[in-house]
mmCIF file of C-alpha atoms in Angstrom:
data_model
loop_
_atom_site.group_PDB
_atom_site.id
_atom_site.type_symbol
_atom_site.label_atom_id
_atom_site.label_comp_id
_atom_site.label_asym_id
_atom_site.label_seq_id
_atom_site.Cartn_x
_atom_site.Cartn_y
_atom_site.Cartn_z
ATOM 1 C CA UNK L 38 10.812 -11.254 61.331
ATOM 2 C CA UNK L 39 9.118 -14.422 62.051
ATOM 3 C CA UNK L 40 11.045 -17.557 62.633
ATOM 4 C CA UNK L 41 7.975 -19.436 60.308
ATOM 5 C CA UNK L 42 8.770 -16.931 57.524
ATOM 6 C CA UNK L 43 12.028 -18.127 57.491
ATOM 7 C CA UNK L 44 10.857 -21.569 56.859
ATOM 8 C CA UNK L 45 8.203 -21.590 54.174
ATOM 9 C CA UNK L 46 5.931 -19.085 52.289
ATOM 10 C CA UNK L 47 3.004 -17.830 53.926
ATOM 11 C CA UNK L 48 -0.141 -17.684 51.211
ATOM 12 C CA UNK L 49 -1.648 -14.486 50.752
ATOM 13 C CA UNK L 50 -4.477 -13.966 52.855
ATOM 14 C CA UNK L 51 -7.395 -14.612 50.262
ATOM 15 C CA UNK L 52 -6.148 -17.770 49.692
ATOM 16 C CA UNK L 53 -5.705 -19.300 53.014
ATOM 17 C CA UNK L 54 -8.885 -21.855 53.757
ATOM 18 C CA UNK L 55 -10.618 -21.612 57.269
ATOM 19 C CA UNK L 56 -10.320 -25.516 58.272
ATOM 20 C CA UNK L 57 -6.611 -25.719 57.948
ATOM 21 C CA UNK L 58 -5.407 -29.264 58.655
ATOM 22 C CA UNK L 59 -1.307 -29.476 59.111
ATOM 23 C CA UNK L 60 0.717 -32.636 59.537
ATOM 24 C CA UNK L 61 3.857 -32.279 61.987
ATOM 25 C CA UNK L 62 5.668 -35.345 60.403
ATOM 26 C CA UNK L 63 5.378 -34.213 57.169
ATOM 27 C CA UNK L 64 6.404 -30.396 58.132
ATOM 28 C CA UNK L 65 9.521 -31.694 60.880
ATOM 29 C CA UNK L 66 12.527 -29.697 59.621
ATOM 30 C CA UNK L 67 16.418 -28.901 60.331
ATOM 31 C CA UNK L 68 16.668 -25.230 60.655
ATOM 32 C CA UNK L 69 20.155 -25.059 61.820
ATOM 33 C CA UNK L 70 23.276 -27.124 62.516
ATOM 34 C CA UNK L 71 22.328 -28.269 65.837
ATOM 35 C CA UNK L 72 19.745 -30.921 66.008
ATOM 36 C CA UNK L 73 16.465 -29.763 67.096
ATOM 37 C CA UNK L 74 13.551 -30.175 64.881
ATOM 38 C CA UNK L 75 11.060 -27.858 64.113
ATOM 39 C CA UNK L 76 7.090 -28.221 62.614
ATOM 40 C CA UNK L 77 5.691 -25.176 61.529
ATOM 41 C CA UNK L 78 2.556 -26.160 62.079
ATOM 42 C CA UNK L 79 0.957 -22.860 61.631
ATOM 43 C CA UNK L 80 3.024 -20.168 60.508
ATOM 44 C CA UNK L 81 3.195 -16.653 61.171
ATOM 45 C CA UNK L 82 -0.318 -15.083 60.735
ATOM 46 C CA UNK L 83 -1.099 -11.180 61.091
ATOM 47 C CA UNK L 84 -4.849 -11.663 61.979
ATOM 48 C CA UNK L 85 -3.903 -13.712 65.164
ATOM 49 C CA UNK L 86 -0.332 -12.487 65.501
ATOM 50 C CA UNK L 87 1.492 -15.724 66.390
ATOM 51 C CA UNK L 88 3.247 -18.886 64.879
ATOM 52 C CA UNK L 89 2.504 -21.966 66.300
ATOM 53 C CA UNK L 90 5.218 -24.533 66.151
ATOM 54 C CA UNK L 91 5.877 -28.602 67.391
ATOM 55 C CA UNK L 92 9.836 -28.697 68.113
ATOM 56 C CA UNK L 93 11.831 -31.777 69.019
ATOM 57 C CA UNK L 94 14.531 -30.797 71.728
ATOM 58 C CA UNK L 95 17.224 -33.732 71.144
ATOM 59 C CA UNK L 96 19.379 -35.529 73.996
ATOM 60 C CA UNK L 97 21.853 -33.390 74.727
ATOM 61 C CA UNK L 98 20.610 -29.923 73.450
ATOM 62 C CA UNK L 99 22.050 -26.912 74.779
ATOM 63 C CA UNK L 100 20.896 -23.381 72.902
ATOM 64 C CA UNK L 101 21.186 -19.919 73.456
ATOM 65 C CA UNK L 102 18.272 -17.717 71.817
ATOM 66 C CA UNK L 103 19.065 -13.892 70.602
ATOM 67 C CA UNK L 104 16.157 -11.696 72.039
ATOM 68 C CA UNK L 105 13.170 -10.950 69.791
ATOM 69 C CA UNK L 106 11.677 -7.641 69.418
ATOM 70 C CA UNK L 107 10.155 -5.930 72.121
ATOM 71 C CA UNK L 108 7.044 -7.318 73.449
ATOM 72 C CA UNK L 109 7.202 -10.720 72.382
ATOM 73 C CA UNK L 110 6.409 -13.409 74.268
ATOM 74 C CA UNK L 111 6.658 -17.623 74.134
ATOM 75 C CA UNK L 112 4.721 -20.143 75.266
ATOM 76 C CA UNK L 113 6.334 -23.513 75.498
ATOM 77 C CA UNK L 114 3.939 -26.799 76.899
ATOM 78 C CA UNK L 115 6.006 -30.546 77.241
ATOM 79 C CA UNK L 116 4.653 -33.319 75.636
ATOM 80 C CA UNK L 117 7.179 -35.836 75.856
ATOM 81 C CA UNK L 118 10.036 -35.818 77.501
ATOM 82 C CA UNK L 119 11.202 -33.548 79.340
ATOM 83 C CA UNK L 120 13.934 -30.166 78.723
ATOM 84 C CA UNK L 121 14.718 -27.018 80.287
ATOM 85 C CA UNK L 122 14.012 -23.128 79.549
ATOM 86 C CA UNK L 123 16.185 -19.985 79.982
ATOM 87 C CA UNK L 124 14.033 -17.367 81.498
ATOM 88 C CA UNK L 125 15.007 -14.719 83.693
ATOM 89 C CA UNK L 126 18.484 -15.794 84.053
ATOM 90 C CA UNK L 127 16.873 -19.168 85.713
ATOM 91 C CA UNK L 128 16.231 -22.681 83.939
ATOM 92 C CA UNK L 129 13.248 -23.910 84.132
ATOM 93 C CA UNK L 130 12.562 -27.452 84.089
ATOM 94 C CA UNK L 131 9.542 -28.633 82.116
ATOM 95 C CA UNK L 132 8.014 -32.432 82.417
ATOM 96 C CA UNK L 133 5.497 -34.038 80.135
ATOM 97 C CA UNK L 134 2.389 -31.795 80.376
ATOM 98 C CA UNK L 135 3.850 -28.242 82.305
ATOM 99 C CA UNK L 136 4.212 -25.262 80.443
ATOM 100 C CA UNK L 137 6.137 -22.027 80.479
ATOM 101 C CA UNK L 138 5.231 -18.584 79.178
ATOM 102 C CA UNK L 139 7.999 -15.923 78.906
ATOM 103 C CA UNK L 140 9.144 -12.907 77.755
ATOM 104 C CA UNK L 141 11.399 -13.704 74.691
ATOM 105 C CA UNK L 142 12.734 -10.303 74.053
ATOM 106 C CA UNK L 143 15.314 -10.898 76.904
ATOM 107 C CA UNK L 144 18.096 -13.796 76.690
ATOM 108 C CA UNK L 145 16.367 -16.863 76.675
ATOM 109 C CA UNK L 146 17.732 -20.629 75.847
ATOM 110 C CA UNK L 147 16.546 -24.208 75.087
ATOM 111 C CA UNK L 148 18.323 -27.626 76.614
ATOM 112 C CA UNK L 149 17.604 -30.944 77.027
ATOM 113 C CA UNK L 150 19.565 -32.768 79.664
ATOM 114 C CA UNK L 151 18.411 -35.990 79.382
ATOM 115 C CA UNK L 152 18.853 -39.479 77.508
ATOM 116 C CA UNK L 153 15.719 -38.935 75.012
ATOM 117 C CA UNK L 154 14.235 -36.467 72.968
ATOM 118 C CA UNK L 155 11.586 -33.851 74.357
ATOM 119 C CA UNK L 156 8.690 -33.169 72.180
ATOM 120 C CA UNK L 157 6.911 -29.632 72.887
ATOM 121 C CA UNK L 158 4.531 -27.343 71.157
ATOM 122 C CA UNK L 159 5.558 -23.385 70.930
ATOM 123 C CA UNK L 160 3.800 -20.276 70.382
ATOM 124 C CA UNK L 161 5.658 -17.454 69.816
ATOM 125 C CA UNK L 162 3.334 -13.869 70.048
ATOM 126 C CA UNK L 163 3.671 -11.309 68.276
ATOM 127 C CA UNK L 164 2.039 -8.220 69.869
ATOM 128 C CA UNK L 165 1.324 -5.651 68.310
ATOM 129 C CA UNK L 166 2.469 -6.660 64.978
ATOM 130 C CA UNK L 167 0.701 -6.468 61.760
#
């Protein structure tokens, strides 16, 4: 299951424009009991097979991620701030403007070690999924 489809209702395909315009502020969302913000900016969609999402990693931040299914695979690029990802059994440090692409259907993890929040988009794949 997606993690978008968890946080709104996808339209049916026939009724989905092709200029799509999406507004992060007005999107920016709790999901959980911990802090970080998330903007589904472009949900889950089968033609492309991604999600495309804005989080907000607050000061702080420490998470743990279960594995996905097998095959996918994230995409995480900085754009303020800066915050660490759990790949490989290694954290990688990300500053404004570096990216990191992993396989998320392995133990991966989210944390921000520093005094202000890190803003960074996310693309989580999907392949093979319809």
């Amino acid at each position: 299951i997606s993690l978008s489809s968890l946080l709104e209702k996808r339209p049916e395909e026939q009724d989905q424009p092709v200029t799509v315009f999406r507004d992060a502020n007005e999107l920016r969302q709790k999901i959980a009991d911990d802090n970080m913000l998330i903007s589904p900016l472009f949900p889950y969609d089968p033609m492309v097979a991604f999600e495309y999402f804005e989080i907000t990693v607050p000061p702080g931040y420490d998470r743990l991620s279960v594995p996905h299914k097998r095959g996918v695979i994230e995409y995480i690029t900085v754009f303020d701030g800066e915050m660490e990802v759990l790949s490989e059994d290694t954290w990688h440090r990300l500053e404004k403007g570096q990216s990191l692409r992993f396989q998320a259907d392995r133990p991966h993890g989210y944390r921000n070690l520093s005094d202000r929040p890190a803003v960074a988009l996310n693309v989580i794949n999907y392949p093979g999924r319809k």
